[in-house]
Amino acid sequence: MGNHSIIREFVLLGFSHLHGFQAALFAFILPIYVLTLVGNLAIVTLTCLDSRLHSPMYFFLSNFSLMEVLVTSTVVPRMLADLLTARKTMTLAECLTQSFFYFSLGCTNFLILTVMAFDRYVAICRPLRYTTIMNGPVCIKLVAACWGLGFLSIISPTLQKTRLWFCGPNVIDHYFCDSAPLLRLSCSDTRHIERMDFFLSLLFVLVTVLLILASYGFIVAAVLRIPSASGRQKAFSTCASHLTVVVLGYGSTIFIYVRPGKGHTTHLNKVVALMTAVVTPFLNPFIFTFRNEKVKQVINDLAKRLLVGSPAAGR
């Protein structure tokens, strides 16, 4: 190591290959990010303010929406700033901090999706015991466990990355500090960290998606036993939005992270990663509100109250 300089600052390559189109990409992503914040925070606010949404399903949904705001905010603001600047540098401390929060929040997101599936399973397959099983303290403990496990699981690999040597080059071929492109730059032995990253990907992605699929397998079997067509339709409609979000979120994540090794960063990976960081958090509020009659009713009632109370309405 004495013949090499130690690197503590990295250059994010981002979308530099687009050259003159970076400003157009900024103009495209900025309004999506703003709408993402507005939409998800609106769900959190409505859940807190309206008593009709004070139930376990909407409690988990509000936590999921808050998580989406935090996940996208760890990546998108920095990406937007880099699209307008020539110097796209990040220190090792900044890089590892961004990576820690992105992956810990992402793990928490998958756990909350799993809890949401369990909630739907109890509601449909154990309706008489639903209020007993999914009571307030239990819901709070489940969400607290999701947050705690998500953050605790990423502490060890992050601390190990602080001990890595970086002796050049210092260009991260991504728009944020993703784990794989960072490990590619290290001149230390990263095999143990790679195995740990892969294990965590299997644990938080494949295991949770299998639990979700198992929950919905029982749900489908229970729904098919409902005698009335309207009852079956109502039961399926309450689960359709959740399944849509699961497909969008897990599809892109499995493509990028559930593969061993550290050499998979390509332009295609950047585009697919945009699904997780930008597109999915933007679509989630629309998916949940457009398919959920109770949320739509709350929004309509709120809009009516605002219109009645506005000065224009008074005139």
Coordinates of C-alpha atoms in Angstrom, one line a residue:
M1 CA 0.0 0.0 0.0
G2 CA 3.0 2.3 0.4
N3 CA 3.3 2.7 -3.4
H4 CA -0.4 4.0 -3.7
S5 CA -2.2 7.1 -2.7
I6 CA -5.3 6.5 -0.5
I7 CA -8.5 7.9 -2.0
R8 CA -11.1 9.5 0.2
E9 CA -13.1 11.3 -2.5
F10 CA -15.1 9.8 -5.3
V11 CA -16.6 11.1 -8.6
L12 CA -20.1 10.0 -9.4
L13 CA -20.4 9.3 -13.1
G14 CA -24.1 9.5 -13.0
F15 CA -25.7 10.3 -16.3
S16 CA -22.6 12.0 -17.8
H17 CA -22.9 9.9 -20.9
L18 CA -26.1 11.8 -21.8
H19 CA -24.1 15.1 -22.1
G20 CA -26.5 17.8 -23.3
F21 CA -29.6 15.8 -22.1
Q22 CA -28.8 16.1 -18.4
A23 CA -30.8 19.4 -18.1
A24 CA -33.8 17.8 -19.7
L25 CA -33.5 14.8 -17.3
F26 CA -33.4 17.3 -14.4
A27 CA -36.6 19.0 -15.7
F28 CA -38.2 15.5 -16.0
I29 CA -37.3 14.1 -12.6
L30 CA -37.8 17.3 -10.5
P31 CA -41.6 17.5 -10.8
I32 CA -41.8 13.7 -10.3
Y33 CA -39.9 14.1 -7.1
V34 CA -42.1 17.0 -5.9
L35 CA -45.3 15.0 -6.7
T36 CA -43.8 12.0 -4.9
L37 CA -43.3 14.0 -1.7
V38 CA -46.8 15.6 -2.0
G39 CA -48.6 12.4 -2.7
N40 CA -47.0 10.2 0.0
L41 CA -47.1 12.9 2.6
A42 CA -50.7 13.5 1.8
I43 CA -51.4 9.8 2.6
V44 CA -49.6 10.2 5.9
T45 CA -51.5 13.4 6.7
L46 CA -54.9 12.0 5.8
T47 CA -54.3 8.9 7.9
C48 CA -53.4 11.0 10.9
L49 CA -56.3 13.5 10.6
D50 CA -59.3 11.4 9.5
S51 CA -60.7 8.9 12.0
R52 CA -62.0 6.7 9.2
L53 CA -58.4 5.8 8.4
H54 CA -57.5 4.9 11.9
S55 CA -57.1 1.2 11.3
P56 CA -54.1 -1.2 11.0
M57 CA -54.2 -1.2 7.2
Y58 CA -53.9 2.5 6.9
F59 CA -51.4 2.7 9.8
F60 CA -49.1 0.4 7.8
L61 CA -49.8 2.3 4.6
S62 CA -48.9 5.6 6.2
N63 CA -45.6 4.1 7.5
F64 CA -44.9 2.7 4.0
S65 CA -45.6 6.1 2.4
L66 CA -43.3 7.8 4.9
M67 CA -40.6 5.3 4.1
E68 CA -41.0 6.0 0.4
V69 CA -40.4 9.7 1.0
L70 CA -37.3 8.9 3.0
V71 CA -35.9 6.4 0.5
T72 CA -36.3 8.7 -2.5
S73 CA -34.9 11.6 -0.6
T74 CA -31.6 9.9 0.2
V75 CA -30.9 9.7 -3.5
V76 CA -32.9 12.1 -5.7
P77 CA -31.9 15.5 -4.3
R78 CA -28.2 14.7 -4.7
M79 CA -28.8 13.3 -8.2
L80 CA -30.7 16.4 -9.2
A81 CA -27.9 18.6 -8.0
D82 CA -25.3 16.6 -9.9
L83 CA -27.3 16.8 -13.1
L84 CA -26.7 20.6 -13.1
T85 CA -23.1 20.6 -11.9
A86 CA -19.8 19.6 -13.5
R87 CA -18.1 18.6 -10.3
K88 CA -19.9 15.5 -9.0
T89 CA -17.7 14.5 -6.0
M90 CA -18.5 12.7 -2.8
T91 CA -16.3 12.0 0.2
L92 CA -16.1 8.4 1.5
A93 CA -18.0 9.5 4.7
E94 CA -20.8 11.0 2.6
C95 CA -20.9 8.0 0.3
L96 CA -21.2 5.5 3.2
T97 CA -23.8 7.6 4.9
Q98 CA -25.9 7.8 1.8
S99 CA -25.5 4.0 1.3
F100 CA -26.4 3.2 4.9
F101 CA -29.6 5.1 4.9
Y102 CA -30.6 4.0 1.4
F103 CA -30.2 0.3 2.1
S104 CA -31.5 0.4 5.7
L105 CA -34.6 2.3 4.6
G106 CA -35.0 -0.1 1.7
C107 CA -34.8 -3.2 4.0
T108 CA -37.4 -1.5 6.3
N109 CA -39.6 -1.0 3.3
F110 CA -39.6 -4.7 2.4
L111 CA -40.4 -5.6 6.0
I112 CA -43.4 -3.2 6.1
L113 CA -44.7 -4.7 2.8
T114 CA -44.5 -8.1 4.4
V115 CA -46.4 -6.8 7.5
M116 CA -49.0 -5.3 5.2
A117 CA -49.5 -8.7 3.5
F118 CA -49.8 -10.4 6.9
D119 CA -52.4 -7.8 7.9
R120 CA -54.5 -8.6 4.7
Y121 CA -54.1 -12.3 5.5
V122 CA -55.5 -11.9 9.0
A123 CA -58.3 -9.6 7.8
I124 CA -59.5 -12.0 5.1
C125 CA -58.6 -15.4 6.5
R126 CA -59.2 -14.7 10.2
P127 CA -61.8 -11.9 10.2
L128 CA -63.4 -12.8 13.6
R129 CA -60.0 -12.6 15.3
Y130 CA -58.7 -9.6 13.3
T131 CA -59.3 -6.9 16.0
T132 CA -57.7 -9.2 18.6
I133 CA -54.6 -10.1 16.6
M134 CA -54.0 -6.7 14.9
N135 CA -54.6 -4.5 17.9
G136 CA -52.9 -1.1 18.4
P137 CA -49.9 -2.2 20.5
V138 CA -49.2 -5.1 18.1
C139 CA -49.2 -2.9 15.1
I140 CA -46.9 -0.4 16.8
K141 CA -44.5 -3.3 17.8
L142 CA -44.5 -4.7 14.2
V143 CA -43.6 -1.3 12.7
A144 CA -41.0 -0.7 15.3
A145 CA -39.5 -4.1 14.6
C146 CA -39.4 -3.3 10.9
W147 CA -37.5 -0.1 11.5
G148 CA -35.1 -1.7 14.0
L149 CA -34.3 -4.7 11.9
G150 CA -33.9 -2.6 8.8
F151 CA -31.3 -0.3 10.4
L152 CA -29.5 -2.8 12.5
S153 CA -28.9 -5.2 9.6
I154 CA -26.9 -2.6 7.6
I155 CA -24.7 -1.4 10.4
S156 CA -22.2 -4.3 10.2
P157 CA -21.5 -4.1 6.4
T158 CA -21.3 -0.3 6.6
L159 CA -18.7 -0.5 9.4
Q160 CA -16.7 -3.0 7.3
K161 CA -16.7 -0.7 4.3
T162 CA -15.1 2.0 6.4
R163 CA -12.0 -0.3 6.8
L164 CA -11.5 -0.7 3.0
W165 CA -8.6 0.8 1.2
F166 CA -9.2 2.7 -2.0
C167 CA -6.2 3.4 -4.1
G168 CA -7.7 4.3 -7.5
P169 CA -9.5 4.8 -9.7
N170 CA -12.1 6.9 -7.9
V171 CA -15.0 7.0 -10.4
I172 CA -18.3 5.4 -9.2
D173 CA -20.3 4.4 -12.2
H174 CA -23.7 5.3 -10.8
Y175 CA -25.7 8.3 -9.7
F176 CA -25.6 7.4 -6.0
C177 CA -23.2 5.4 -3.7
D178 CA -24.4 1.9 -4.5
S179 CA -22.6 -0.9 -2.9
A180 CA -21.4 -2.9 -5.9
P181 CA -19.7 -0.1 -7.8
L182 CA -18.1 1.1 -4.6
L183 CA -16.7 -2.3 -3.9
R184 CA -15.3 -2.5 -7.4
L185 CA -13.0 0.4 -6.6
S186 CA -11.5 -1.1 -3.5
C187 CA -8.0 -2.6 -3.6
S188 CA -8.8 -4.6 -0.4
D189 CA -10.3 -8.0 -0.2
T190 CA -14.0 -7.4 -0.5
R191 CA -15.2 -11.0 -0.8
H192 CA -16.6 -11.2 2.8
I193 CA -18.6 -7.9 2.3
E194 CA -19.9 -9.2 -1.0
R195 CA -21.1 -12.4 0.6
M196 CA -22.7 -10.4 3.4
D197 CA -24.4 -8.0 0.9
F198 CA -25.7 -11.0 -1.1
F199 CA -27.0 -12.7 2.1
L200 CA -28.8 -9.6 3.2
S201 CA -30.3 -9.3 -0.3
L202 CA -31.6 -12.9 -0.1
L203 CA -32.9 -12.3 3.4
F204 CA -34.7 -9.0 2.9
V205 CA -35.8 -9.5 -0.7
L206 CA -36.4 -13.2 -1.5
V207 CA -37.5 -14.3 2.0
T208 CA -39.9 -11.4 2.3
V209 CA -41.4 -11.8 -1.2
L210 CA -41.9 -15.5 -0.5
L211 CA -43.7 -14.6 2.8
I212 CA -45.9 -12.2 0.8
L213 CA -46.6 -14.7 -1.9
A214 CA -47.5 -17.3 0.8
S215 CA -49.9 -14.8 2.5
Y216 CA -51.6 -14.1 -0.8
G217 CA -51.8 -17.8 -1.6
F218 CA -53.9 -18.3 1.6
I219 CA -55.8 -15.1 0.8
V220 CA -56.7 -16.4 -2.7
A221 CA -57.8 -19.7 -1.4
A222 CA -60.0 -18.0 1.2
V223 CA -61.5 -15.6 -1.3
L224 CA -62.4 -18.3 -3.7
R225 CA -64.5 -19.9 -0.9
I226 CA -66.6 -16.7 -0.6
P227 CA -70.0 -17.5 -2.1
S228 CA -71.0 -14.1 -3.4
A229 CA -69.3 -12.6 -6.5
S230 CA -69.5 -9.1 -4.9
G231 CA -67.7 -10.4 -1.8
R232 CA -64.9 -11.9 -3.8
Q233 CA -64.5 -8.7 -5.8
K234 CA -64.3 -6.6 -2.7
A235 CA -61.7 -8.9 -1.1
F236 CA -59.6 -8.9 -4.3
S237 CA -59.8 -5.1 -4.7
T238 CA -58.4 -4.5 -1.2
C239 CA -55.3 -6.6 -2.1
A240 CA -54.8 -5.5 -5.7
S241 CA -53.0 -2.2 -4.9
H242 CA -50.7 -3.9 -2.5
L243 CA -49.8 -6.6 -5.0
T244 CA -49.1 -4.0 -7.7
V245 CA -46.7 -2.2 -5.4
V246 CA -45.0 -5.5 -4.6
V247 CA -44.5 -6.3 -8.2
L248 CA -43.0 -2.9 -9.0
G249 CA -40.8 -2.7 -6.0
Y250 CA -39.5 -6.2 -6.0
G251 CA -39.0 -6.6 -9.7
S252 CA -36.3 -3.9 -10.0
T253 CA -34.6 -4.8 -6.7
I254 CA -34.3 -8.5 -7.6
F255 CA -32.8 -7.6 -11.0
I256 CA -30.1 -5.4 -9.4
Y257 CA -29.2 -6.8 -6.1
V258 CA -30.0 -10.5 -5.9
R259 CA -27.0 -11.6 -7.8
P260 CA -23.6 -12.6 -6.3
G261 CA -20.5 -10.6 -7.2
K262 CA -19.7 -6.9 -7.6
G263 CA -19.4 -6.5 -11.4
H264 CA -23.0 -5.7 -12.5
T265 CA -23.1 -1.9 -12.8
T266 CA -24.2 -0.9 -16.3
H267 CA -26.3 1.8 -17.8
L268 CA -29.2 -0.6 -17.7
N269 CA -28.7 -1.0 -13.9
K270 CA -29.0 2.8 -13.6
V271 CA -32.2 2.9 -15.5
V272 CA -33.7 0.0 -13.5
A273 CA -32.5 1.6 -10.2
L274 CA -34.6 4.7 -11.2
M275 CA -37.7 2.5 -10.8
T276 CA -36.8 2.0 -7.1
A277 CA -35.7 5.5 -6.3
V278 CA -38.0 7.6 -8.5
V279 CA -40.8 5.8 -10.4
T280 CA -42.2 3.4 -7.8
P281 CA -42.4 6.0 -4.9
F282 CA -44.2 8.4 -7.4
L283 CA -46.7 5.8 -8.5
N284 CA -47.6 4.4 -5.0
P285 CA -49.9 7.2 -3.9
F286 CA -51.9 6.9 -7.1
I287 CA -52.1 3.1 -6.9
F288 CA -53.3 3.2 -3.4
T289 CA -55.8 6.1 -3.7
F290 CA -57.2 5.2 -7.1
R291 CA -58.0 1.6 -6.0
N292 CA -59.1 2.4 -2.4
E293 CA -62.6 3.6 -2.1
K294 CA -62.3 4.8 1.5
V295 CA -59.2 6.9 0.8
K296 CA -61.0 8.4 -2.2
Q297 CA -64.0 9.2 -0.1
V298 CA -61.8 10.9 2.5
I299 CA -60.1 13.0 -0.2
N300 CA -63.5 13.9 -1.7
D301 CA -64.9 15.0 1.7
L302 CA -61.8 17.1 2.4
A303 CA -62.0 18.7 -1.0
K304 CA -65.6 19.6 -0.4
R305 CA -64.9 21.1 3.0
L306 CA -62.1 23.2 1.5
L307 CA -64.3 24.4 -1.3
V308 CA -67.2 25.3 1.1
G309 CA -64.8 27.2 3.3
S310 CA -63.0 29.0 0.5
P311 CA -63.6 32.8 -0.1
A312 CA -64.8 32.0 -3.6
A313 CA -67.4 29.7 -2.3
G314 CA -68.6 32.3 0.1
R315 CA -69.2 34.8 -2.6

